[in-house]
Coordinates of C-alpha atoms in Angstrom, one line a residue:
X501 CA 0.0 0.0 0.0
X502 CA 3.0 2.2 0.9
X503 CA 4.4 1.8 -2.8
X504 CA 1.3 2.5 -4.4
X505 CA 0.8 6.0 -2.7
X506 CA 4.3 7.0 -3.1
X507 CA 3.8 5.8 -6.8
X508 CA 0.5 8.0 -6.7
X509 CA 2.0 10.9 -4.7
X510 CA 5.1 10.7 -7.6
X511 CA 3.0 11.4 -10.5
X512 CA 0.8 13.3 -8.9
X513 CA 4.1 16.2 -8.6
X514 CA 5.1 14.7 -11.7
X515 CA 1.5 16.1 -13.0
X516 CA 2.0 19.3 -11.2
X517 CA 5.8 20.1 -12.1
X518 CA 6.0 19.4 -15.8
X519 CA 3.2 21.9 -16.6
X520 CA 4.8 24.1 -14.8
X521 CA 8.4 23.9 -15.7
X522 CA 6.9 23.9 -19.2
X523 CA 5.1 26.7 -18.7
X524 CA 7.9 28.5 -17.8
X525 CA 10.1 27.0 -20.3
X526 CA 7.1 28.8 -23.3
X527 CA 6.4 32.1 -21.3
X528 CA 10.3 32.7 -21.6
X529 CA 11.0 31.5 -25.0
X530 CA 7.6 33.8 -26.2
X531 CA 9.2 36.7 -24.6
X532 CA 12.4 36.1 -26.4
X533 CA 10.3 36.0 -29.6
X534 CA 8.6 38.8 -29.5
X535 CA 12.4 40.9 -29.3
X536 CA 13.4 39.1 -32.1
X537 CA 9.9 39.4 -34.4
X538 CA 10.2 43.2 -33.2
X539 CA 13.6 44.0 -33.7
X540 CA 14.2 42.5 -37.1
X541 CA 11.1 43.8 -38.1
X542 CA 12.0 47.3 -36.8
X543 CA 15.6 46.1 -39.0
X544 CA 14.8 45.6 -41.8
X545 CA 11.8 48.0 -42.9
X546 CA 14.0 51.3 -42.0
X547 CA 17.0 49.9 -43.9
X548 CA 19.4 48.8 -41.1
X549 CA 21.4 46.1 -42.4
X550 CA 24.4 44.1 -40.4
X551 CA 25.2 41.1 -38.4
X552 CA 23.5 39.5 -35.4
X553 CA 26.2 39.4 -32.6
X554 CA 25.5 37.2 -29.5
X555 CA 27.2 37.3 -26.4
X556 CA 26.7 34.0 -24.4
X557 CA 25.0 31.2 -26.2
X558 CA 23.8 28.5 -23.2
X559 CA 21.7 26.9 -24.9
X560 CA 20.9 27.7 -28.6
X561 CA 17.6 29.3 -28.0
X562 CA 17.6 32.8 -28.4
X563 CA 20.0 31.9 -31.7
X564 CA 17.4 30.1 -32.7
X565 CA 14.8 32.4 -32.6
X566 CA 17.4 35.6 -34.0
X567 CA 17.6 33.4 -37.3
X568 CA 14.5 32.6 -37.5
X569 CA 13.0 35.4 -36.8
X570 CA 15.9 37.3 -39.5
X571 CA 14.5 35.1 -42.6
X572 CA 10.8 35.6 -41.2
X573 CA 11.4 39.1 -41.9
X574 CA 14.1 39.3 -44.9
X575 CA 17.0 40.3 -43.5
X576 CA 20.0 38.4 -44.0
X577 CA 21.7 38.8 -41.2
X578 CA 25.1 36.8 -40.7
X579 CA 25.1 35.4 -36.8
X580 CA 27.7 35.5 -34.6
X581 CA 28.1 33.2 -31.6
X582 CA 30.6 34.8 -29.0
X583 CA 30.8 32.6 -26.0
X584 CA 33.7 30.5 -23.6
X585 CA 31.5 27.1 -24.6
X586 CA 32.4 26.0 -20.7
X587 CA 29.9 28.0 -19.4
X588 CA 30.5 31.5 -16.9
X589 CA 34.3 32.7 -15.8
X590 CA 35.2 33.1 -12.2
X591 CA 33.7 36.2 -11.3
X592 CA 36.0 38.9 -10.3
X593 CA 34.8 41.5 -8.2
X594 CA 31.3 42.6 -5.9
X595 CA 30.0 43.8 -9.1
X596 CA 30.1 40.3 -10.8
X597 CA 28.4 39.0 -7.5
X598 CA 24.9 36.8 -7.4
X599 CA 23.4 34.1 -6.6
X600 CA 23.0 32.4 -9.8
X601 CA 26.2 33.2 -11.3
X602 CA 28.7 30.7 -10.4
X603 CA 31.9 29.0 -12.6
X604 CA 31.1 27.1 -14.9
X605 CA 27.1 27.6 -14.9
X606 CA 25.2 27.6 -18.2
X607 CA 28.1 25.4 -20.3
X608 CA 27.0 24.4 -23.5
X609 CA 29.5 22.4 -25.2
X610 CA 30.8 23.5 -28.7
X611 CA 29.5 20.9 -30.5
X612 CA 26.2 20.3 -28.3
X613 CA 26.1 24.3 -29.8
X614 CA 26.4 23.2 -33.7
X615 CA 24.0 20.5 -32.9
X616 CA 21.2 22.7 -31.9
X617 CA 21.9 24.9 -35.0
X618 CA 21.4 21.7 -37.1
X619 CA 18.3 21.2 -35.5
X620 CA 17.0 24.4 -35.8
X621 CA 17.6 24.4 -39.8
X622 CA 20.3 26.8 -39.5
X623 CA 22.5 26.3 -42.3
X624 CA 26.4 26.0 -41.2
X625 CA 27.6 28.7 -43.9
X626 CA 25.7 31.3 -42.6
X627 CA 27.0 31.7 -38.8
X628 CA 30.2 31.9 -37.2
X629 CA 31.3 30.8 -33.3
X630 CA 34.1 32.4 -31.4
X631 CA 35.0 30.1 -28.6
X632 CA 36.7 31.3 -25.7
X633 CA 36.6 33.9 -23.1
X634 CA 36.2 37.5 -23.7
X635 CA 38.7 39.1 -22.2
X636 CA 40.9 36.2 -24.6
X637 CA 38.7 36.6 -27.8
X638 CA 37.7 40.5 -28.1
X639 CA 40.3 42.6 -27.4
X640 CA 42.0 40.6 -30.3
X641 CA 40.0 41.7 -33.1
X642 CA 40.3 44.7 -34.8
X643 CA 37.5 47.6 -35.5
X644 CA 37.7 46.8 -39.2
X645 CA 37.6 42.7 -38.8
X646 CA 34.0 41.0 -38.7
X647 CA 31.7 41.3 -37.8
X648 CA 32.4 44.9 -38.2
X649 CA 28.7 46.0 -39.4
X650 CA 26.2 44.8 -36.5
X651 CA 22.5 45.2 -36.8
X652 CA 21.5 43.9 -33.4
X653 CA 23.6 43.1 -30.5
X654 CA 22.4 40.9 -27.6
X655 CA 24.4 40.9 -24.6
X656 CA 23.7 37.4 -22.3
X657 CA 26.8 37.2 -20.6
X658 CA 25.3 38.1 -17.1
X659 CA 28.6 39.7 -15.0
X660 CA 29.7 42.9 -14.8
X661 CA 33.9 42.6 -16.2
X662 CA 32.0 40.3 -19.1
X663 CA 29.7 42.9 -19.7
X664 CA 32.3 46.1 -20.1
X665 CA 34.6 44.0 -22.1
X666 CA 32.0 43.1 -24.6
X667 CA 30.9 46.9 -24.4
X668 CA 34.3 47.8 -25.1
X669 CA 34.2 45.7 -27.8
X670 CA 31.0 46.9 -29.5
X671 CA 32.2 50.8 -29.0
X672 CA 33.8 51.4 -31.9
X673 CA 30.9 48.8 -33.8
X674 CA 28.3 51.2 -32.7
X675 CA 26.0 52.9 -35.2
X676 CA 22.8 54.8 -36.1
X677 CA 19.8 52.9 -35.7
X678 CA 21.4 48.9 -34.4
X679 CA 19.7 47.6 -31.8
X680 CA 21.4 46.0 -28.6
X681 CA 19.6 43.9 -25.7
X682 CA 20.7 42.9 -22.5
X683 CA 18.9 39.5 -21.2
X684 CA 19.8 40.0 -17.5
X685 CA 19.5 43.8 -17.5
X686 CA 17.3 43.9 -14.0
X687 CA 19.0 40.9 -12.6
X688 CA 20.3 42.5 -9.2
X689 CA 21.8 41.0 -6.0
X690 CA 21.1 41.5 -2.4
X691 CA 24.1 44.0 -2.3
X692 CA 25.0 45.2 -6.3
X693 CA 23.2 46.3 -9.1
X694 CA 22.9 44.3 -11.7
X695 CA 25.8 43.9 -13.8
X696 CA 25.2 43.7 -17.3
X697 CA 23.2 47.3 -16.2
X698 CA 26.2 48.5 -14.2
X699 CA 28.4 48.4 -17.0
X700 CA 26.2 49.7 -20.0
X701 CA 25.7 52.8 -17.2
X702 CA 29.4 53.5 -17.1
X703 CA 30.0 53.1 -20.7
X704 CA 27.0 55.6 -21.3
X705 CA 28.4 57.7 -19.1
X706 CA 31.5 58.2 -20.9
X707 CA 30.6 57.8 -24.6
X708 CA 28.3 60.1 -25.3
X709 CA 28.2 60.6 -29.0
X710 CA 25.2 57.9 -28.6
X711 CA 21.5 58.5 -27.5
X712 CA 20.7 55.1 -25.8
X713 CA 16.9 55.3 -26.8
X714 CA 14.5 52.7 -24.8
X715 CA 12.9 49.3 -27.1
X716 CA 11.5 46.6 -26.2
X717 CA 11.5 45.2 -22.6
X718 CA 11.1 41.7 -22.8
X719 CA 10.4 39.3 -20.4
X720 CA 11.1 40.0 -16.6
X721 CA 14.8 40.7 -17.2
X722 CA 15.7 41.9 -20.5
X723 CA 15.9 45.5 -21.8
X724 CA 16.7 46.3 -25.2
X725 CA 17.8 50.0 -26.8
X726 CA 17.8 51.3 -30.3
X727 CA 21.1 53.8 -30.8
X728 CA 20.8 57.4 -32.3
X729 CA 23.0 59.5 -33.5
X730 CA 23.3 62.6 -31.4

């Protein structure tokens, strides 16, 4: 009698958990969708042509969704995967602090990576992956080597020093009219700010030939800004 209630009890939270974890699972992915439907929409009926660059790739999903969501609308975007492939760095200061972001966290393996692309449809020839670190991979590449024309940028890299290297990176990429989205831009900690906001603050702050104009917020902690010439 025992094993039949814990057998009952079992898939009774088996009943309750998988709705909800899917749930979950849809009412982030939709969120996600609607940026990329938006943005590439926005992209390609006022002319703005480019790359997509991502920054931190766990998982494949919001790649997904940037290529399909770049055919959907006609603009042939080439995408760029930035990302270490063995998941977050050590962070390196209070500003990289919280309690989700630990070493090693949201690893997806470089060819688990090209595996989700294939299942997606997404041909090989028309994206690119950069394993590695950023602090090893950006500072390496030059203003003038690709992608060196960005359409939209979408920062998912969650700590501050990642965050402000990747910024540094995309300063002198910057134009009139790209688009660039944070996914963790109101993800805060009991004693910091978040990072990924932290750091697009400060490089505000001292760039300003930008206006940083408000887009899309998606989901509860993504914000997304379209860049104007001032």
């Amino acid at each position: 009698m025992k094993a039949v209630l814990r057998r009952w009890a079992n898939g009774a939270l088996d009943r309750v958990a998988v709705p909800w974890l899917f749930d979950l699972y849809r009412r982030e992915r939709l969120a996600r969708r609607e940026l990329f439907y938006n943005a590439f929409k926005a992209l390609r009926f006022n002319g703005i042509d480019g790359d997509y660059a991502e920054f931190g790739s766990w998982g494949g999903q919001t790649f997904a969704l940037a290529y399909a969501e770049s055919r959907r609308h006609g603009h042939a975007a080439r995408l760029w995967a930035f990302d270490s492939f063995e998941g977050l760095p050590e962070p390196r200061e209070g500003r990289d602090e919280h309690p989700e972001w630990r070493r090693g966290k949201m690893a997806t393996k470089l060819d688990e990576f090209h595996a989700i692309c294939a299942a997606n449809g997404i041909p090989r020839d028309v994206y690119e992956v950069v394993p590695g670190f950023y602090e090893d991979t950006l500072p390496t590449r030059a203003p003038s080597e690709a992608p060196a024309n960005i359409a939209l940028a979408y920062v998912d890299c969650d700590l501050y020093t990642s965050t402000k290297i990747v910024l540094e990176f995309l300063a002198p990429r910057l134009k009139h009219g790209m688009i660039v989205a944070f996914d963790d831009y109101f993800c805060w900690s009991p004693a910091h700010a978040s990072g990924e906001r932290t750091a697009w603050r400060e490089h505000v702050a001292a760039n300003d030939a930008w206006r940083w104009v408000p887009y899309v917020q998606y989901g509860w902690a993504g914000q997304s800004y379209v860049l104007e010439a001032r």
